[in-house]
PDB file of C-alpha atoms in Angstrom:
ATOM      1  CA  MET Y 176     -79.145 -71.735-223.777  1.00  0.00           C
ATOM      2  CA  MET Y 177     -76.956 -68.796-224.848  1.00  0.00           C
ATOM      3  CA  GLU Y 178     -80.141 -66.234-224.901  1.00  0.00           C
ATOM      4  CA  ASP Y 179     -80.617 -67.567-221.131  1.00  0.00           C
ATOM      5  CA  LYS Y 180     -76.844 -66.599-220.237  1.00  0.00           C
ATOM      6  CA  THR Y 181     -77.334 -63.180-222.162  1.00  0.00           C
ATOM      7  CA  ARG Y 182     -80.366 -62.481-220.076  1.00  0.00           C
ATOM      8  CA  LEU Y 183     -78.891 -63.371-216.909  1.00  0.00           C
ATOM      9  CA  ASN Y 184     -75.744 -61.253-217.895  1.00  0.00           C
ATOM     10  CA  LEU Y 185     -78.120 -58.407-218.339  1.00  0.00           C
ATOM     11  CA  SER Y 186     -79.924 -58.684-215.129  1.00  0.00           C
ATOM     12  CA  LEU Y 187     -76.572 -58.771-213.191  1.00  0.00           C
ATOM     13  CA  SER Y 188     -75.348 -55.817-214.716  1.00  0.00           C
ATOM     14  CA  GLN Y 189     -78.468 -53.826-214.178  1.00  0.00           C
ATOM     15  CA  ASP Y 190     -78.488 -55.162-210.591  1.00  0.00           C
ATOM     16  CA  ILE Y 191     -74.779 -53.995-210.089  1.00  0.00           C
ATOM     17  CA  ASP Y 192     -75.394 -50.881-211.659  1.00  0.00           C
ATOM     18  CA  ASP Y 193     -78.294 -50.140-209.611  1.00  0.00           C
ATOM     19  CA  ALA Y 194     -76.620 -51.288-206.276  1.00  0.00           C
ATOM     20  CA  LEU Y 195     -73.543 -48.995-207.397  1.00  0.00           C
ATOM     21  CA  THR Y 196     -76.258 -46.103-207.871  1.00  0.00           C
ATOM     22  CA  ASN Y 197     -77.429 -46.475-204.798  1.00  0.00           C
ATOM     23  CA  LEU Y 198     -73.915 -46.780-202.881  1.00  0.00           C
ATOM     24  CA  ALA Y 199     -72.646 -43.570-204.738  1.00  0.00           C
ATOM     25  CA  ASP Y 200     -75.753 -41.647-203.446  1.00  0.00           C
ATOM     26  CA  LYS Y 201     -75.952 -42.912-200.021  1.00  0.00           C
ATOM     27  CA  ILE Y 202     -71.534 -42.319-199.268  1.00  0.00           C
ATOM     28  CA  LYS Y 203     -71.610 -39.301-201.923  1.00  0.00           C
ATOM     29  CA  MET Y 204     -69.111 -40.814-204.273  1.00  0.00           C
ATOM     30  CA  SER Y 205     -68.897 -40.967-207.959  1.00  0.00           C
ATOM     31  CA  LYS Y 206     -69.642 -44.491-209.381  1.00  0.00           C
ATOM     32  CA  ASN Y 207     -66.226 -44.087-211.385  1.00  0.00           C
ATOM     33  CA  SER Y 208     -64.372 -43.683-208.033  1.00  0.00           C
ATOM     34  CA  LEU Y 209     -66.176 -46.626-206.218  1.00  0.00           C
ATOM     35  CA  ILE Y 210     -65.298 -48.733-208.947  1.00  0.00           C
ATOM     36  CA  ASN Y 211     -61.583 -47.970-208.968  1.00  0.00           C
ATOM     37  CA  LEU Y 212     -61.491 -48.273-205.340  1.00  0.00           C
ATOM     38  CA  ALA Y 213     -63.022 -51.726-205.789  1.00  0.00           C
ATOM     39  CA  LEU Y 214     -60.580 -52.477-208.744  1.00  0.00           C
ATOM     40  CA  SER Y 215     -57.776 -51.382-206.428  1.00  0.00           C
ATOM     41  CA  LYS Y 216     -58.606 -53.794-203.542  1.00  0.00           C
ATOM     42  CA  LEU Y 217     -59.210 -56.498-205.850  1.00  0.00           C
ATOM     43  CA  LEU Y 218     -55.560 -55.877-207.231  1.00  0.00           C
ATOM     44  CA  VAL Y 219     -53.964 -55.551-203.951  1.00  0.00           C
ATOM     45  CA  GLU Y 220     -55.807 -58.618-202.465  1.00  0.00           C
ATOM     46  CA  PHE Y 221     -54.484 -60.517-205.728  1.00  0.00           C
ATOM     47  CA  GLY Y 222     -50.747 -59.248-205.052  1.00  0.00           C
ATOM     48  CA  VAL Y 223     -50.780 -57.593-208.482  1.00  0.00           C
ATOM     49  CA  ILE Y 224     -49.852 -54.101-206.774  1.00  0.00           C
ATOM     50  CA  ASP Y 225     -48.166 -53.559-203.558  1.00  0.00           C
ATOM     51  CA  LEU Y 226     -49.169 -50.065-201.978  1.00  0.00           C
ATOM     52  CA  HIS Y 227     -46.578 -50.372-199.424  1.00  0.00           C
ATOM     53  CA  LYS Y 228     -43.960 -50.694-201.728  1.00  0.00           C
ATOM     54  CA  GLU Y 229     -42.877 -47.188-202.120  1.00  0.00           C
ATOM     55  CA  THR Y 230     -42.847 -46.585-198.385  1.00  0.00           C
ATOM     56  CA  GLN Y 231     -40.546 -49.754-197.562  1.00  0.00           C
ATOM     57  CA  GLU Y 232     -38.208 -48.407-200.061  1.00  0.00           C
ATOM     58  CA  LYS Y 233     -37.808 -45.176-198.493  1.00  0.00           C
ATOM     59  CA  THR Y 234     -36.015 -46.747-195.674  1.00  0.00           C
ATOM     60  CA  ALA Y 235     -32.565 -46.890-197.581  1.00  0.00           C
ATOM     61  CA  VAL Y 236     -30.815 -43.458-197.092  1.00  0.00           C
ATOM     62  CA  LEU Y 237     -27.785 -42.738-199.262  1.00  0.00           C
ATOM     63  CA  LYS Y 238     -26.788 -39.700-197.282  1.00  0.00           C
ATOM     64  CA  SER Y 239     -28.442 -37.557-194.565  1.00  0.00           C
ATOM     65  CA  THR Y 240     -27.833 -33.842-193.885  1.00  0.00           C
ATOM     66  CA  ASP Y 241     -29.517 -31.748-191.556  1.00  0.00           C
ATOM     67  CA  TYR Y 242     -32.276 -30.432-194.276  1.00  0.00           C
ATOM     68  CA  CYS Y 243     -32.801 -34.027-195.846  1.00  0.00           C
ATOM     69  CA  ASP Y 244     -32.271 -37.545-196.376  1.00  0.00           C
ATOM     70  CA  LEU Y 245     -30.981 -38.528-199.855  1.00  0.00           C
ATOM     71  CA  LEU Y 246     -33.239 -41.232-200.439  1.00  0.00           C
ATOM     72  CA  LYS Y 247     -32.299 -42.227-204.611  1.00  0.00           C
ATOM     73  CA  GLN Y 248     -29.969 -40.382-207.111  1.00  0.00           C
ATOM     74  CA  GLY Y 249     -29.402 -40.449-210.929  1.00  0.00           C
ATOM     75  CA  ARG Y 250     -26.467 -39.083-212.115  1.00  0.00           C
ATOM     76  CA  LEU Y 251     -24.420 -37.967-215.194  1.00  0.00           C
ATOM     77  CA  VAL Y 252     -20.706 -37.076-214.856  1.00  0.00           C
ATOM     78  CA  LEU Y 253     -19.706 -34.043-217.154  1.00  0.00           C
ATOM     79  CA  GLY Y 254     -16.242 -33.509-216.473  1.00  0.00           C
ATOM     80  CA  GLU Y 255     -15.609 -32.124-213.077  1.00  0.00           C
ATOM     81  CA  PHE Y 256     -19.348 -31.533-212.632  1.00  0.00           C
ATOM     82  CA  ILE Y 257     -21.756 -34.482-211.443  1.00  0.00           C
ATOM     83  CA  CYS Y 258     -25.482 -33.783-212.341  1.00  0.00           C
ATOM     84  CA  THR Y 259     -28.228 -35.384-210.496  1.00  0.00           C
ATOM     85  CA  ILE Y 260     -31.705 -36.097-210.142  1.00  0.00           C
ATOM     86  CA  GLU Y 261     -32.493 -36.891-206.676  1.00  0.00           C
ATOM     87  CA  ARG Y 262     -35.487 -38.145-204.418  1.00  0.00           C
ATOM     88  CA  ILE Y 263     -34.823 -36.514-201.332  1.00  0.00           C
ATOM     89  CA  ASN Y 264     -36.916 -36.634-198.086  1.00  0.00           C
ATOM     90  CA  VAL Y 265     -37.044 -33.357-196.630  1.00  0.00           C
ATOM     91  CA  LYS Y 266     -37.173 -33.677-192.682  1.00  0.00           C
ATOM     92  CA  ALA Y 267     -38.655 -30.389-191.754  1.00  0.00           C
ATOM     93  CA  SER Y 268     -41.732 -31.325-193.589  1.00  0.00           C
ATOM     94  CA  GLY Y 269     -41.543 -35.207-193.782  1.00  0.00           C
ATOM     95  CA  GLU Y 270     -42.372 -34.857-197.683  1.00  0.00           C
ATOM     96  CA  ASP Y 271     -40.309 -36.508-200.684  1.00  0.00           C
ATOM     97  CA  GLU Y 272     -39.153 -34.152-203.056  1.00  0.00           C
ATOM     98  CA  ILE Y 273     -37.515 -34.433-206.554  1.00  0.00           C
ATOM     99  CA  ARG Y 274     -34.364 -32.201-206.477  1.00  0.00           C
ATOM    100  CA  PHE Y 275     -32.430 -31.229-209.511  1.00  0.00           C
ATOM    101  CA  ALA Y 276     -28.637 -30.283-208.560  1.00  0.00           C
ATOM    102  CA  TYR Y 277     -24.938 -30.812-209.220  1.00  0.00           C
ATOM    103  CA  TYR Y 278     -22.101 -31.440-207.280  1.00  0.00           C
ATOM    104  CA  LYS Y 279     -18.405 -30.629-207.967  1.00  0.00           C
ATOM    105  CA  LEU Y 280     -15.387 -32.796-206.454  1.00  0.00           C
ATOM    106  CA  ASN Y 281     -13.169 -30.625-203.780  1.00  0.00           C
ATOM    107  CA  LYS Y 282      -9.414 -31.315-203.181  1.00  0.00           C
ATOM    108  CA  ASN Y 283     -10.046 -34.548-201.427  1.00  0.00           C
ATOM    109  CA  ASP Y 284     -12.672 -36.224-204.367  1.00  0.00           C
ATOM    110  CA  ASN Y 285     -15.547 -35.281-202.186  1.00  0.00           C
ATOM    111  CA  GLU Y 286     -18.459 -34.460-203.639  1.00  0.00           C
ATOM    112  CA  ARG Y 287     -20.000 -30.816-203.004  1.00  0.00           C
ATOM    113  CA  LEU Y 288     -23.035 -29.497-203.627  1.00  0.00           C
ATOM    114  CA  ILE Y 289     -23.030 -26.301-205.575  1.00  0.00           C
ATOM    115  CA  LEU Y 290     -26.090 -24.129-204.491  1.00  0.00           C
ATOM    116  CA  ARG Y 291     -26.847 -22.767-208.008  1.00  0.00           C
ATOM    117  CA  PRO Y 292     -29.376 -24.438-210.731  1.00  0.00           C
ATOM    118  CA  LEU Y 293     -28.481 -27.096-212.657  1.00  0.00           C
ATOM    119  CA  ASP Y 294     -27.800 -26.071-216.482  1.00  0.00           C
ATOM    120  CA  ILE Y 295     -27.478 -28.688-218.807  1.00  0.00           C
ATOM    121  CA  ASN Y 296     -28.549 -29.184-222.513  1.00  0.00           C
ATOM    122  CA  GLU Y 297     -31.425 -31.608-223.520  1.00  0.00           C
ATOM    123  CA  ASN Y 298     -29.396 -34.307-224.433  1.00  0.00           C
ATOM    124  CA  GLU Y 299     -27.575 -34.532-221.169  1.00  0.00           C
ATOM    125  CA  LEU Y 300     -30.680 -34.064-219.368  1.00  0.00           C
ATOM    126  CA  LEU Y 301     -32.447 -37.125-221.238  1.00  0.00           C
ATOM    127  CA  MET Y 302     -29.427 -39.088-220.199  1.00  0.00           C
ATOM    128  CA  LEU Y 303     -29.836 -37.772-216.912  1.00  0.00           C
ATOM    129  CA  PHE Y 304     -33.236 -38.578-216.483  1.00  0.00           C
ATOM    130  CA  ALA Y 305     -32.541 -42.401-217.827  1.00  0.00           C
ATOM    131  CA  ASP Y 306     -30.257 -42.947-215.379  1.00  0.00           C
ATOM    132  CA  ALA Y 307     -33.080 -41.332-212.550  1.00  0.00           C
ATOM    133  CA  VAL Y 308     -35.598 -43.714-213.820  1.00  0.00           C
ATOM    134  CA  ASN Y 309     -33.157 -46.609-213.823  1.00  0.00           C
ATOM    135  CA  LYS Y 310     -32.251 -45.938-210.485  1.00  0.00           C
ATOM    136  CA  ASN Y 311     -36.258 -45.419-209.087  1.00  0.00           C
ATOM    137  CA  VAL Y 312     -35.784 -41.977-208.318  1.00  0.00           C
ATOM    138  CA  PHE Y 313     -39.488 -41.439-209.481  1.00  0.00           C
ATOM    139  CA  SER Y 314     -42.462 -43.264-208.076  1.00  0.00           C
ATOM    140  CA  SER Y 315     -44.264 -45.602-210.658  1.00  0.00           C
ATOM    141  CA  ASP Y 316     -47.459 -43.340-210.160  1.00  0.00           C
ATOM    142  CA  PHE Y 317     -45.399 -40.714-211.594  1.00  0.00           C
ATOM    143  CA  GLN Y 318     -43.618 -42.435-214.273  1.00  0.00           C
ATOM    144  CA  ARG Y 319     -47.295 -43.405-215.193  1.00  0.00           C
ATOM    145  CA  LYS Y 320     -48.619 -39.497-215.046  1.00  0.00           C
ATOM    146  CA  LEU Y 321     -45.534 -38.380-217.344  1.00  0.00           C
ATOM    147  CA  LYS Y 322     -46.264 -41.121-219.862  1.00  0.00           C
ATOM    148  CA  ALA Y 323     -50.116 -39.830-219.997  1.00  0.00           C
ATOM    149  CA  ILE Y 324     -48.442 -36.396-220.624  1.00  0.00           C
ATOM    150  CA  LEU Y 325     -46.352 -37.531-223.373  1.00  0.00           C
TER     151      LEU Y 325
END
């Protein structure tokens, strides 16, 4: 009985591989791309992943200017400065971007963006980065790719 199941599995595997090869040739895609597409579709159908999650999250705007909408912000307060890593949506392009910035409190305790580079040491950067991750500044796709790099 076990030998029959093994033969059946091998036969099905060969049939699937043949069909995949034919489809890949027909639509000019690699077999790996087709497998990834099929797995992605299956995961979406079973509700394991939500491809619309990030676009749904974009609706919350923390602050809006003529230049961009501030969507999410990781913060680190260092004395009179507020260091940030921000997810912004640039209005001219419609693209989400990551901005490293810092602010200074003015006389009225309002935060004023300083148009200069953010200079902080590595330990401060780690603390700021941790807050940005906790506040979902970075997409899960970016975080996955960053893990692969590290």
